[in-house]
Amino acid sequence: MLALRGHHLVCRLGFRGLGYSDAFVQQMTEIVHLLRTYPEMKLRVIAGPDVLCDACPHLVDGQCQTAGNSHSEIRIQAMDRAVIQILDLQVGHLYTVQMINERMKARFDKASFDLVCADCRWRALGFCEAGLEGL
Ligand code: SF4
């Protein structure tokens, strides 16, 4: 069982070996492999730092600080909650990877990307939208 923050349910779709550091890329590679290999695995959906953040250089004092201050964590949590709401999930609840994938295919669309990922530096690459199409 893994815990993942809401917006990482989207990010993992577009992962192609890019990331914030070698340690982060290695962690992301391992987690994405698990998610793709074990669709029956259960995920706990959270709105705070997760197993991917643990390997990220932007996690400082237990908070995402991409902008160099703790306001980033507040902004990122809003992204998490937006994804969780779009997918009609509940914070802290368990879901299989397969169930989340089905919700993504049914409920997450271009407007969702526009809402959730507007400020994301990776969005322009188009990897996440291609990843959703490939689910
Ligand atoms: S700490 Fe911030 S930038 Fe790093 S993985 Fe977590 S949410 Fe993303």
Short mmCIF file of C-alpha atoms and ligand atoms in Angstrom, two decimals:
data_model
loop_
_atom_site.label_atom_id
_atom_site.label_comp_id
_atom_site.label_asym_id
_atom_site.label_seq_id
_atom_site.Cartn_x
_atom_site.Cartn_y
_atom_site.Cartn_z
CA MET A 1 0.00 0.00 0.00
CA LEU A 2 1.28 3.42 -0.98
CA ALA A 3 0.12 6.90 -0.05
CA LEU A 4 0.15 9.41 -2.90
CA ARG A 5 -0.83 13.06 -2.88
CA GLY A 6 -3.66 13.91 -5.22
CA HIS A 7 -1.81 15.72 -7.97
CA HIS A 8 0.79 12.95 -8.20
CA LEU A 9 -1.99 10.73 -9.54
CA VAL A 10 -1.69 12.95 -12.62
CA CYS A 11 2.10 13.45 -12.63
CA ARG A 12 2.84 9.71 -12.66
CA LEU A 13 1.03 9.41 -16.01
CA GLY A 14 3.55 11.62 -17.75
CA PHE A 15 6.77 10.42 -16.16
CA ARG A 16 9.51 9.85 -18.74
CA GLY A 17 12.62 9.96 -16.61
CA LEU A 18 12.70 13.69 -15.91
CA GLY A 19 12.64 15.16 -12.42
CA TYR A 20 14.13 17.40 -9.77
CA SER A 21 17.20 15.30 -8.88
CA ASP A 22 18.74 11.87 -9.48
CA ALA A 23 17.24 10.59 -6.21
CA PHE A 24 13.81 11.90 -7.16
CA VAL A 25 13.98 10.32 -10.63
CA GLN A 26 15.00 6.99 -9.10
CA GLN A 27 12.12 7.10 -6.61
CA MET A 28 9.67 8.15 -9.32
CA THR A 29 10.91 5.33 -11.58
CA GLU A 30 10.31 2.76 -8.84
CA ILE A 31 6.87 4.07 -7.87
CA VAL A 32 5.67 4.41 -11.48
CA HIS A 33 6.86 0.85 -12.15
CA LEU A 34 4.81 -0.40 -9.18
CA LEU A 35 1.72 1.52 -10.32
CA ARG A 36 1.97 0.14 -13.86
CA THR A 37 2.71 -3.43 -12.75
CA TYR A 38 0.20 -3.90 -9.92
CA PRO A 39 -3.23 -2.44 -10.82
CA GLU A 40 -4.76 -4.17 -7.78
CA MET A 41 -2.39 -2.38 -5.40
CA LYS A 42 -4.14 -0.06 -2.98
CA LEU A 43 -3.33 3.62 -2.76
CA ARG A 44 -4.19 5.95 0.08
CA VAL A 45 -5.02 9.32 -1.44
CA ILE A 46 -3.66 12.21 0.59
CA ALA A 47 -3.27 15.99 0.28
CA GLY A 48 0.22 16.46 1.70
CA PRO A 49 3.81 15.27 1.27
CA ASP A 50 4.11 11.66 0.10
CA VAL A 51 6.61 8.98 -0.84
CA LEU A 52 7.66 10.96 -3.94
CA CYS A 53 8.14 14.18 -1.99
CA ASP A 54 10.37 12.22 0.42
CA ALA A 55 12.98 11.94 -2.35
CA CYS A 56 12.54 15.51 -3.64
CA PRO A 57 15.02 18.32 -2.95
CA HIS A 58 12.11 20.76 -2.69
CA LEU A 59 10.76 19.08 0.45
CA VAL A 60 12.07 21.20 3.33
CA ASP A 61 10.92 20.79 6.93
CA GLY A 62 8.18 18.45 5.73
CA GLN A 63 6.71 20.94 3.27
CA CYS A 64 6.96 21.48 -0.46
CA GLN A 65 8.98 24.65 -0.94
CA THR A 66 9.29 24.91 -4.71
CA ALA A 67 8.97 28.69 -4.46
CA GLY A 68 11.41 28.85 -1.57
CA ASN A 69 8.76 29.23 1.09
CA SER A 70 5.96 27.31 2.76
CA HIS A 71 3.29 28.95 0.58
CA SER A 72 4.20 26.35 -2.04
CA GLU A 73 2.80 23.58 0.16
CA ILE A 74 -0.51 25.44 0.44
CA ARG A 75 -0.65 25.89 -3.34
CA ILE A 76 0.30 22.26 -3.97
CA GLN A 77 -2.31 21.03 -1.51
CA ALA A 78 -4.91 23.00 -3.47
CA MET A 79 -3.79 21.08 -6.58
CA ASP A 80 -4.10 17.82 -4.65
CA ARG A 81 -7.62 18.64 -3.52
CA ALA A 82 -8.66 19.73 -7.00
CA VAL A 83 -7.61 16.36 -8.44
CA ILE A 84 -9.27 14.48 -5.59
CA GLN A 85 -12.50 16.42 -6.14
CA ILE A 86 -12.48 15.90 -9.93
CA LEU A 87 -12.01 12.16 -9.42
CA ASP A 88 -14.70 12.09 -6.72
CA LEU A 89 -12.31 10.53 -4.20
CA GLN A 90 -11.95 11.13 -0.46
CA VAL A 91 -8.78 12.27 1.30
CA GLY A 92 -7.35 9.43 3.39
CA HIS A 93 -9.35 6.67 1.70
CA LEU A 94 -7.96 3.62 -0.07
CA TYR A 95 -8.49 2.87 -3.77
CA THR A 96 -6.92 0.39 -6.16
CA VAL A 97 -4.71 1.77 -8.93
CA GLN A 98 -7.18 0.32 -11.42
CA MET A 99 -10.11 2.18 -9.85
CA ILE A 100 -8.19 5.44 -9.95
CA ASN A 101 -7.21 4.82 -13.56
CA GLU A 102 -10.86 4.29 -14.47
CA ARG A 103 -11.82 7.53 -12.72
CA MET A 104 -9.02 9.35 -14.54
CA LYS A 105 -10.25 8.13 -17.92
CA ALA A 106 -13.86 8.98 -17.15
CA ARG A 107 -13.49 12.30 -15.35
CA PHE A 108 -10.14 13.98 -16.04
CA ASP A 109 -10.16 16.02 -19.25
CA LYS A 110 -8.48 19.04 -20.86
CA ALA A 111 -10.38 21.42 -18.59
CA SER A 112 -9.06 19.43 -15.62
CA PHE A 113 -5.49 19.85 -16.86
CA ASP A 114 -6.14 23.57 -17.38
CA LEU A 115 -7.44 23.88 -13.82
CA VAL A 116 -4.94 21.72 -11.97
CA CYS A 117 -1.75 22.06 -14.01
CA ALA A 118 -1.87 25.71 -15.13
CA ASP A 119 1.30 26.61 -13.20
CA CYS A 120 3.19 23.35 -13.74
CA ARG A 121 6.59 23.63 -15.40
CA TRP A 122 6.18 20.17 -16.96
CA ARG A 123 2.75 20.73 -18.55
CA ALA A 124 4.07 22.19 -21.82
CA LEU A 125 5.90 18.94 -22.60
CA GLY A 126 2.51 17.28 -23.11
CA PHE A 127 3.65 14.05 -21.45
CA CYS A 128 0.85 13.94 -18.86
CA GLU A 129 -1.96 14.41 -21.37
CA ALA A 130 -0.38 11.73 -23.59
CA GLY A 131 -0.10 9.48 -20.54
CA LEU A 132 -3.80 9.85 -19.81
CA GLU A 133 -4.67 8.99 -23.41
CA GLY A 134 -2.52 5.87 -23.07
CA LEU A 135 -4.20 4.59 -19.91
S1 SF4 B 1 8.10 18.35 -2.66
FE1 SF4 B 1 6.83 19.61 -4.06
S2 SF4 B 1 7.99 19.63 -6.01
FE2 SF4 B 1 8.78 17.93 -4.75
S3 SF4 B 1 7.59 16.10 -5.39
FE3 SF4 B 1 6.55 16.98 -3.58
S4 SF4 B 1 4.99 18.36 -4.46
FE4 SF4 B 1 6.47 17.93 -6.10
#
